[in-house]
Coordinates of C-alpha atoms in Angstrom, one line a residue:
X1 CA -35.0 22.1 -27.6
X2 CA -33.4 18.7 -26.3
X3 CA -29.8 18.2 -26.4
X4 CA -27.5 15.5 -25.9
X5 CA -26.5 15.3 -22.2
X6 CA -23.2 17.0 -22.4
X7 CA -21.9 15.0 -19.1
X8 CA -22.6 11.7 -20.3
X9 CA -21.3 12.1 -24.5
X10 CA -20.0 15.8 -25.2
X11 CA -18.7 15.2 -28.7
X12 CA -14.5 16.5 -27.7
X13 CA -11.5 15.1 -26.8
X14 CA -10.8 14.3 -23.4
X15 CA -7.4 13.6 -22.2
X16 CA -6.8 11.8 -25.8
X17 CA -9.8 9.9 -25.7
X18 CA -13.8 10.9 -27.2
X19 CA -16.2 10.0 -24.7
X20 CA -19.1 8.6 -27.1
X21 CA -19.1 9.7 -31.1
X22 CA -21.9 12.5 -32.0
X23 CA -25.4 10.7 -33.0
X24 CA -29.2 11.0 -33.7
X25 CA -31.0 11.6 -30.9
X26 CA -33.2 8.7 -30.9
X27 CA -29.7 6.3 -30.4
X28 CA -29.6 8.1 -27.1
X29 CA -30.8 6.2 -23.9
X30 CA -33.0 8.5 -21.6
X31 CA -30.9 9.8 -19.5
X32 CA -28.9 11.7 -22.1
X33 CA -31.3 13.2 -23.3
X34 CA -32.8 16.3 -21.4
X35 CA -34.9 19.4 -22.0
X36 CA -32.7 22.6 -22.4
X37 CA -34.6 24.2 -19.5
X38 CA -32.8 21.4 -17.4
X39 CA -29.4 22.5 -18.1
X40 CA -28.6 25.2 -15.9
X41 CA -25.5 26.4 -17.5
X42 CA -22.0 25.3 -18.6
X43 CA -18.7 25.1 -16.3
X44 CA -15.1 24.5 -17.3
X45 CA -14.8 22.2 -20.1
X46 CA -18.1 22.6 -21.6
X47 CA -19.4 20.3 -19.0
X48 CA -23.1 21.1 -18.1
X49 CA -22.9 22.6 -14.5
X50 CA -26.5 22.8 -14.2
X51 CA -29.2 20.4 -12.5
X52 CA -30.7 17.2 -13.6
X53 CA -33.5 15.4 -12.9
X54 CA -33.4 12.3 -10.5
X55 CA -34.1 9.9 -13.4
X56 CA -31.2 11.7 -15.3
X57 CA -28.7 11.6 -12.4
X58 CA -29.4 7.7 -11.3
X59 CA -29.3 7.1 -15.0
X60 CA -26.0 8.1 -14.9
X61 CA -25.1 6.3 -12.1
X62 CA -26.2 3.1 -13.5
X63 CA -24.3 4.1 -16.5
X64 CA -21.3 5.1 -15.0
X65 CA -19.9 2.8 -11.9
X66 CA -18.6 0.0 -13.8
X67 CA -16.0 2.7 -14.7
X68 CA -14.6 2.4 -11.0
X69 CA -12.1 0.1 -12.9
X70 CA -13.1 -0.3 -16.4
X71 CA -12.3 -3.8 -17.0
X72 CA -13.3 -3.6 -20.9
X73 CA -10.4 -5.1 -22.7
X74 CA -9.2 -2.7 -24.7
X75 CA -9.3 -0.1 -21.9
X76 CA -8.0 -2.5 -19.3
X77 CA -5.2 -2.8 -21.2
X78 CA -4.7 1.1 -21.6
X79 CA -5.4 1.5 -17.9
X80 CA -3.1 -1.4 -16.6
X81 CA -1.6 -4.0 -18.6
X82 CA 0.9 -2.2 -20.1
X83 CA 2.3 0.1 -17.7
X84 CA 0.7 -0.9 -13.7
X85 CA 0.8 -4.7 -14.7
X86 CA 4.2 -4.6 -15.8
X87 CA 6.2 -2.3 -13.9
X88 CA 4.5 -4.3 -10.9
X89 CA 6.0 -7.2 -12.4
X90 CA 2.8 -9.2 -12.8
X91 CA 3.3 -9.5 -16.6
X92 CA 5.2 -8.4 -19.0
X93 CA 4.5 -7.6 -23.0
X94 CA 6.2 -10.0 -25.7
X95 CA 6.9 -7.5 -28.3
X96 CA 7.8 -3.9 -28.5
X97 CA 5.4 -2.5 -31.3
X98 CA 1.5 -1.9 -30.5
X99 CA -0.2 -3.2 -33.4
X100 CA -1.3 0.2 -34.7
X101 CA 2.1 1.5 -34.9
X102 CA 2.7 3.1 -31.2
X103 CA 5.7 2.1 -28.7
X104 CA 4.2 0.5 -26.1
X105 CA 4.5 2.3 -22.5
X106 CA 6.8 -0.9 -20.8
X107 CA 9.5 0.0 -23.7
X108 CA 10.5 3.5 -21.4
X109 CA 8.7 5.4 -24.9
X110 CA 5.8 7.4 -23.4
X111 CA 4.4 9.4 -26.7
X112 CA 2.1 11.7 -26.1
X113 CA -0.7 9.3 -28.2
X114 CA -0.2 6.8 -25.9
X115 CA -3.6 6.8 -24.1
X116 CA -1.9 8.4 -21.0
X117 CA -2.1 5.2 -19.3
X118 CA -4.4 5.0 -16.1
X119 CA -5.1 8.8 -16.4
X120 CA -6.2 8.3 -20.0
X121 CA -9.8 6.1 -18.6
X122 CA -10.1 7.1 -15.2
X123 CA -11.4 10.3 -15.4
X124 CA -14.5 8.7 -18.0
X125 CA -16.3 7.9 -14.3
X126 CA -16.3 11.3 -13.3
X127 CA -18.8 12.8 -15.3
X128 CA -21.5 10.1 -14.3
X129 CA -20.6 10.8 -10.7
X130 CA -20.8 14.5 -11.1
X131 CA -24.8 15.1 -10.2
X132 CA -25.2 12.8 -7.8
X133 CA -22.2 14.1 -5.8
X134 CA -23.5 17.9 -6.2
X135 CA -26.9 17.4 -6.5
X136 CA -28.2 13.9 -4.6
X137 CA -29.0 15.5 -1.5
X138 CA -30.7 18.5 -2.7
X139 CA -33.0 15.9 -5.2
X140 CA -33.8 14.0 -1.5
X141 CA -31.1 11.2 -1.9
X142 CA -28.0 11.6 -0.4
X143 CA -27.0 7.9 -0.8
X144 CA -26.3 8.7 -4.2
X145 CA -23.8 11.6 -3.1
X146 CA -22.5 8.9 -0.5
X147 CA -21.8 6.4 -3.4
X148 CA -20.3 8.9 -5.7
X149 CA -17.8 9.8 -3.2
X150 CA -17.0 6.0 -2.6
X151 CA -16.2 5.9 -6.3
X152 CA -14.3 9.5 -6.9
X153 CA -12.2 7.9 -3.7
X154 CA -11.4 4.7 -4.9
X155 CA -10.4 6.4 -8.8
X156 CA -8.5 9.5 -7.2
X157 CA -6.4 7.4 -4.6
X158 CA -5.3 5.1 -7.3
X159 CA -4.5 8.1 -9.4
X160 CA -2.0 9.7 -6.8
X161 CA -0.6 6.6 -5.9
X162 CA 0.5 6.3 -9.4
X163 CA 1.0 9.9 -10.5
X164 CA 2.0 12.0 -7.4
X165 CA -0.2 15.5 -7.3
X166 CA -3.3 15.6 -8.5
X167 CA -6.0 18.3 -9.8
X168 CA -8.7 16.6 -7.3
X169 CA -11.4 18.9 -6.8
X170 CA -10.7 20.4 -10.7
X171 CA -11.4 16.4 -11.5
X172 CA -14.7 16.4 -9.8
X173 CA -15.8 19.5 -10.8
X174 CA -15.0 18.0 -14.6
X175 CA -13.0 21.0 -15.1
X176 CA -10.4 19.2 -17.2
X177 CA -8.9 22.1 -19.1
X178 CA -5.8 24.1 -17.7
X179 CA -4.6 25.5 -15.5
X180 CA -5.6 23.0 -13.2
X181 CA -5.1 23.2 -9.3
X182 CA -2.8 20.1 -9.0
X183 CA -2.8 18.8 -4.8
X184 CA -0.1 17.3 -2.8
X185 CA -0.9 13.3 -2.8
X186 CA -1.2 14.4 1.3
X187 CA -3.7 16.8 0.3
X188 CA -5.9 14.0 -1.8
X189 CA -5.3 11.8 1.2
X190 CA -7.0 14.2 3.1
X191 CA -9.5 15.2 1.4
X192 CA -10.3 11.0 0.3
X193 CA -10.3 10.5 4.1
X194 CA -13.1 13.6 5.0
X195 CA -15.0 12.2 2.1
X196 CA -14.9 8.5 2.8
X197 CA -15.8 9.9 6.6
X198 CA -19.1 12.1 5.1
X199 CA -20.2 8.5 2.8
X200 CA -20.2 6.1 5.7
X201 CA -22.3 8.4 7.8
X202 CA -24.7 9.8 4.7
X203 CA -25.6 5.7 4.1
X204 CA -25.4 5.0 8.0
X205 CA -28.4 7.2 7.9
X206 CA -30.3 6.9 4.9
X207 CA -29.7 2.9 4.9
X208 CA -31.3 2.3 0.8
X209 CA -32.9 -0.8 0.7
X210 CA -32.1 -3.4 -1.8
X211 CA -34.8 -1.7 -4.6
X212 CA -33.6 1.5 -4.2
X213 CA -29.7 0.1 -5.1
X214 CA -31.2 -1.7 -7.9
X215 CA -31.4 2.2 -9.5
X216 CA -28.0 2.7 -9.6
X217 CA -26.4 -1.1 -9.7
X218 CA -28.7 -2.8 -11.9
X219 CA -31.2 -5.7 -11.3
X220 CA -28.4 -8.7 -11.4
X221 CA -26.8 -8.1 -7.8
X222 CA -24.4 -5.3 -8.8
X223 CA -21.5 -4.1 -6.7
X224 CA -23.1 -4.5 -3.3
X225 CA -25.7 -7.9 -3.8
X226 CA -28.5 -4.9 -2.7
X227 CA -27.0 -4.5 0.8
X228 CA -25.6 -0.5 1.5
X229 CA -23.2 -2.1 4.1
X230 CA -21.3 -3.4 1.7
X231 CA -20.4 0.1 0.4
X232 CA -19.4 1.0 3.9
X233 CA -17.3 -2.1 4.6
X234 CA -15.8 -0.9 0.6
X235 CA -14.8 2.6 1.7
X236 CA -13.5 1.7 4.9
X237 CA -11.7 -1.2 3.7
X238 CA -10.2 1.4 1.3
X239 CA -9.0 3.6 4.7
X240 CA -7.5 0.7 5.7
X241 CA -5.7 0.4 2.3
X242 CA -4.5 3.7 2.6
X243 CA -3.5 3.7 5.9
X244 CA -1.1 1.3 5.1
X245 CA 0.0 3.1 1.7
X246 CA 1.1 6.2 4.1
X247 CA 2.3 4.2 7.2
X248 CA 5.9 5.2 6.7
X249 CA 4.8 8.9 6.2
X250 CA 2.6 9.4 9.1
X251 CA 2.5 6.1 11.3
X252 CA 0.5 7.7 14.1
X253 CA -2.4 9.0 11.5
X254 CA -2.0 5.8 9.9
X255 CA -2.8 4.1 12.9
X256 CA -5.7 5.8 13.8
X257 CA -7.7 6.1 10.7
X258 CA -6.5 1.8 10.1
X259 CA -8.2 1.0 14.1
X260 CA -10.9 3.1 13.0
X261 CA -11.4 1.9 9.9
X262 CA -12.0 -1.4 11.3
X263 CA -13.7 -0.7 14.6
X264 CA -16.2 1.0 12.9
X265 CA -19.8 -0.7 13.8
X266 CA -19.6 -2.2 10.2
X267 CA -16.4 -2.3 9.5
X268 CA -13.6 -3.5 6.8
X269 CA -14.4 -6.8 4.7
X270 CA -14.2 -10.1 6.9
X271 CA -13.2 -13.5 5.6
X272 CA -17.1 -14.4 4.7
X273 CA -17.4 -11.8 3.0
X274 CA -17.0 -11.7 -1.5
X275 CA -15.2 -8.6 -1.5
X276 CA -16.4 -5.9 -4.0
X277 CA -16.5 -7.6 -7.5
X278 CA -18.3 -6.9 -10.7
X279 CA -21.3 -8.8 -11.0
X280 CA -20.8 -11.9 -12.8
X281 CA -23.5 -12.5 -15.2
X282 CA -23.4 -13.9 -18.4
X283 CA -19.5 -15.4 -17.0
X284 CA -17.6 -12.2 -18.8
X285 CA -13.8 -13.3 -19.4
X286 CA -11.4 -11.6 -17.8
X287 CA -9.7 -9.1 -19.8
X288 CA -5.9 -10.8 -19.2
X289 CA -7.3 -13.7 -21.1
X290 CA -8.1 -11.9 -24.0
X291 CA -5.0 -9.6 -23.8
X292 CA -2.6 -13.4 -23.4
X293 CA -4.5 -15.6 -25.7
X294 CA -6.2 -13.8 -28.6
X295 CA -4.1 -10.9 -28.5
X296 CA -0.4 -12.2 -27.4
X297 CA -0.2 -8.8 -26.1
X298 CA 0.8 -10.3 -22.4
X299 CA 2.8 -12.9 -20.9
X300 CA 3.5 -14.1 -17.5
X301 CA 6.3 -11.1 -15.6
X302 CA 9.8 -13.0 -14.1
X303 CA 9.1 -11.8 -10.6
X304 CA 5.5 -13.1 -10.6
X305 CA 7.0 -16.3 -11.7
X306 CA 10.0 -16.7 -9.1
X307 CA 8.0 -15.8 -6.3
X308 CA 4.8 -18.4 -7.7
X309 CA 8.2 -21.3 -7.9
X310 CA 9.6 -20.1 -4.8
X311 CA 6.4 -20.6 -2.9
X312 CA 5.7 -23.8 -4.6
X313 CA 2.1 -22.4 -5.0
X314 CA -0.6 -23.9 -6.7
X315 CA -1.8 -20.5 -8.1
X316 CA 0.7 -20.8 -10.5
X317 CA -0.6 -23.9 -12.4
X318 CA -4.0 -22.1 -12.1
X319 CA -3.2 -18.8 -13.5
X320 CA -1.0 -19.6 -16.3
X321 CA 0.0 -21.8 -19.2
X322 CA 3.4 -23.5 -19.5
X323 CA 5.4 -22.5 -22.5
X324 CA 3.2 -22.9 -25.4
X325 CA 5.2 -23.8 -27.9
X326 CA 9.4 -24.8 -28.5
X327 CA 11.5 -21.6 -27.1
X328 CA 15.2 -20.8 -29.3
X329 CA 18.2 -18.9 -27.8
X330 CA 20.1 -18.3 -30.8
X331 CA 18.9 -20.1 -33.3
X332 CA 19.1 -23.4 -30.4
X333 CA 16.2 -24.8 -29.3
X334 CA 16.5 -24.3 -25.0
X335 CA 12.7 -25.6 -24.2
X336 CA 10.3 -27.9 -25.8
X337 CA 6.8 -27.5 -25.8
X338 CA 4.7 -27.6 -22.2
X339 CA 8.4 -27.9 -20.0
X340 CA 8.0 -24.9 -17.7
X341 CA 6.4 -21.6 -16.6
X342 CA 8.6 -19.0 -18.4
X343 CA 8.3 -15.7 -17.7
X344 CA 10.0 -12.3 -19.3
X345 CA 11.5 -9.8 -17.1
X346 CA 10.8 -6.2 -17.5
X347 CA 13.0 -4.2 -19.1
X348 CA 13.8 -6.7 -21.3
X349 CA 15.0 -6.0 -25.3
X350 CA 12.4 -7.8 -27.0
X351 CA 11.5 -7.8 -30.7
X352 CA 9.1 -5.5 -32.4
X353 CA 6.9 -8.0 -33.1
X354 CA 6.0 -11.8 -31.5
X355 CA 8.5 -14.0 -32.4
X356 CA 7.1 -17.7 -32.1
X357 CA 9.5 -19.3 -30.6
X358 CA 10.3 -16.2 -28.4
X359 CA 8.6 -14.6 -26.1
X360 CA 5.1 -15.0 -27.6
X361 CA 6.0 -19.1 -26.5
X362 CA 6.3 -17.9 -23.1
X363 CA 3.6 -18.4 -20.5
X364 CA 0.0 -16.9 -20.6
X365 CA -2.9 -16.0 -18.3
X366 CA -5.5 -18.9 -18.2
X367 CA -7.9 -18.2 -15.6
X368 CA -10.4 -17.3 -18.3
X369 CA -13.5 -16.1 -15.8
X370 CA -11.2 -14.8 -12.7
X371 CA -13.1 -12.8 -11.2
X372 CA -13.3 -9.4 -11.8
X373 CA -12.4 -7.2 -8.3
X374 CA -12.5 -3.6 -7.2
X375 CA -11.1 -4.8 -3.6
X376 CA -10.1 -8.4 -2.6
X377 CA -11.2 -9.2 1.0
X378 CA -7.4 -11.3 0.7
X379 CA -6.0 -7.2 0.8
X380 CA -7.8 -6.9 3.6
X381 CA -7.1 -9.7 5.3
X382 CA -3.1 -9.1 5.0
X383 CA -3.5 -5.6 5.1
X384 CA -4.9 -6.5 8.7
X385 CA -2.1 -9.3 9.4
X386 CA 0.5 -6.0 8.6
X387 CA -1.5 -3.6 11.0
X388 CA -1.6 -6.1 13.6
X389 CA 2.1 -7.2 13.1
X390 CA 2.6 -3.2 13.9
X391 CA 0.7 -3.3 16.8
X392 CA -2.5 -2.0 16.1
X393 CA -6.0 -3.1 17.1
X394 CA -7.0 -4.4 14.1
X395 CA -9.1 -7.1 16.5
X396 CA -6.7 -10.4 15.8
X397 CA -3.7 -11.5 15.9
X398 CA -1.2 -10.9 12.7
X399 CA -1.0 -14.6 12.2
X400 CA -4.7 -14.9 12.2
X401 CA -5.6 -12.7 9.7
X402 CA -2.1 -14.0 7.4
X403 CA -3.0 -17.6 7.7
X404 CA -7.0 -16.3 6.8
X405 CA -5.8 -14.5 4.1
X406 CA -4.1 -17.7 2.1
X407 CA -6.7 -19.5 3.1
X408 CA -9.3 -17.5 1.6
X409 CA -6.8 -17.0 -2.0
X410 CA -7.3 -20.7 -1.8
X411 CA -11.0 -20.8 -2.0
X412 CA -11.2 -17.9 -4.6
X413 CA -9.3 -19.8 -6.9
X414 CA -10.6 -22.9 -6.0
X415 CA -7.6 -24.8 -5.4
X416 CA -6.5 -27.4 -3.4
X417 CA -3.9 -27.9 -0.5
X418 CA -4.1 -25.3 1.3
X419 CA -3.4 -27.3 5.1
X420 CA -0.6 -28.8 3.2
X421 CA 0.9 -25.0 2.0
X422 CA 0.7 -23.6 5.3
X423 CA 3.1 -25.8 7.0
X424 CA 5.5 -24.9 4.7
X425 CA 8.4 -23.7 6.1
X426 CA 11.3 -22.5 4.0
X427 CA 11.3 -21.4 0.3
X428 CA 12.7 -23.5 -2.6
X429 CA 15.8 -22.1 -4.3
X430 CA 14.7 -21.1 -7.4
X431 CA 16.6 -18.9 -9.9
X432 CA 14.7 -17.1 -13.3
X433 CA 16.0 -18.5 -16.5
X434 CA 15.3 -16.3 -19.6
X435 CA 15.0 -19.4 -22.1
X436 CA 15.0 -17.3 -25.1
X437 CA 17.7 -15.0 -24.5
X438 CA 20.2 -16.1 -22.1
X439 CA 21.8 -13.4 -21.1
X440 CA 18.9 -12.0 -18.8
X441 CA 19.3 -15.2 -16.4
X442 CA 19.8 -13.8 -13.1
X443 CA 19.3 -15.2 -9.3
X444 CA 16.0 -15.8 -7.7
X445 CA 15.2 -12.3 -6.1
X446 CA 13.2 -13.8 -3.3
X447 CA 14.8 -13.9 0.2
X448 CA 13.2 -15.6 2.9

């Protein structure tokens, strides 16, 4: 008898979302569809514990690693836009009622519906890791175990950055019923660290040729352009990332694993490098478009704004709209149409729903086909400027890499001036102004 591959589309709950809705067989793609005799049993969750066939597992894979970040819109937002992207102070939302009747999560009202945020879509890449990871080296491909810990890295350091404790090897296992084994974020960081060490050497040794990526990325370039270095330059450019996150906490680790990180033969991502993007075929819009212009579910966040003004930088011209329509405070029109870059602050009261000449008039996300990134070599770049400014070998000097890493926003965003922004020396005084309701006006939090 052939089943439905349990990993890929059980048919129950999890966290509060359904993986994929209960259908005929023959709406299934191969690889979730297997013979019974393939599935050697169930483990916690209902999630098949059992073997797979190579075609089954790199099926998955192909499936599954665009959910490293799952920049579809309506999960983005989930994921990010409305908690990450605002408490951040990136954006902010323009009304205080999702349109299906939920608080959103930037109002301080977390109700249990609410998606759970990042938690709520990050565990969907685990179950299209989870054969690869336990069973790639057995099936004669441990590049595939090498990439799936990549992945479960990059998802579970987000995770306890943003959450704290974890259940981390529960989570792998796809044992997502309680009681889980929650870990110390220490404990993940450890345990990211021995697997990030065990990837880099599986693919320093196996080495997959461009074809044999093509199995698990696609034919259109995927994550690495066909070239396995790239995935090792990716997870050490995440210990590099987290070296930095846990610098206060353990500066001498921190140190080490950052020097090794980009000693290492191969190393972190360098200034020539893309960084590791989605591939860009077919020009998919980012998902902040969509969110700001279709949906007026985002506009531009006050501290995003002052620092943009401070700087004088260009980005801000080519990220966002001005004010797209007159802006009231009180029934008195404080801003005509296309006058300035108006951003809301977090925490703000705002109305249940837009209010056109409110918030919803306030500035939006532009950059329609920004690229969509898993890790920015500009991160690295700074990331190296900080190690260096530390002291550490990251093999430049901290105004090297700092000067490299503007340079290279410049070029990403393809904009111009960048020999004039660098001699910049001082920034403008520039305080926010909430247009709309005045009583949020408050000095420019920048100091330097």
């Amino acid at each position: 008898m052939k089943n439905r591959y349990k990993s890929i589309a059980f048919c129950i709950a999890t966290m509060s979302l359904s993986f994929i809705a209960c259908g005929p067989q023959n709406d299934l793609l191969p690889w979730e569809i297997i013979d019974e005799s393939q599935n050697g049993g169930e483990s916690g969750g209902g999630i098949s514990g059992g073997d797979v066939s190579l075609e089954v597992m790199e099926g998955e894979m192909l499936s599954g690693l665009a959910y490293i970040l799952n920049y579809d819109t309506h999960k983005y937002q989930y994921l990010r836009a409305n908690s990450i992207d605002v408490f951040s102070g990136y954006f902010m939302v323009p009304h205080s009622v999702f349109e299906y009747g939920k608080p959103l999560l930037h109002t301080y009202d977390f109700p249990n519906g609410y998606y759970s945020g990042p938690l709520g879509e990050s565990p969907r890449l685990y179950p299209y890791i989870y054969h690869a990871f336990f069973y790639g080296e057995k099936h004669g491909v441990p590049e595939w175990k090498a990439l799936a810990e990549i992945a479960y890295a990059y998802s579970a350091q987000e995770l306890t950055d943003f959450y704290g404790p974890i259940p981390y090897d529960d989570y792998r296992a796809r044992k997502e019923t309680p009681p889980l084994t929650y870990l110390s974020s220490k404990e993940v960081y450890e345990r990211i660290f021995t697997d990030l060490d065990d990837a880099i050497a599986i693919l320093n040794k196996a080495q997959p040729s461009a074809e044999q990526l093509k199995k698990v990325e696609g034919p259109n370039g995927g994550f690495s352009d066909g070239d396995w270095k790239n995935w090792v330059k990716f997870a050490n450019s995440l210990r590099l990332r987290m070296a930095l996150n846990m610098v206060k906490a353990d500066p001498v680790k921190a140190q080490a694993i950052a020097e090794s990180a980009v000693n290492d033969p191969i190393g972190v991502f360098k200034y020539g490098d893309k960084g590791f993007i989605m591939t860009m075929k077919d020009s998919p819009q980012h998902p902040h478009y969509q969110l700001g212009h279709d949906w007026n579910d985002i506009r531009l966040g006050a501290s995003l704004e002052n620092i943009l003004k401070k700087y004088n930088s260009p980005l801000l011209k080519k990220w966002f709209t001005t004010n797209n329509g007159p802006i009231e405070a009180n029934g008195v029109q404080t801003l005509g149409v296309g006058q300035d870059y108006a951003g809301i602050r977090q925490g703000t009261g705002v109305a249940p729903h837009n209010a056109p000449k409110g918030y919803k008039a306030f500035s939006t996300f532009t950059d329609k086909y920004m690229p969509r990134s898993y890790l920015k070599v500009t991160e690295v770049l700074f990331c190296q400027a900080e190690g260096a400014l530390r002291g550490w070998n990251m093999g430049g000097t901290a105004q090297s890499f700092y000067e490299q890493g503007i340079k290279k926003t410049f070029e990403e965003n393809n904009v111009a001036g960048y020999e004039e922004y660098i001699t910049l020396e001082a920034a403008e005084e520039v305080d926010f102004r909430d247009y709309h309701q005045p009583q949020y006006d408050i000095e420019g939090r920048v100091k330097i």
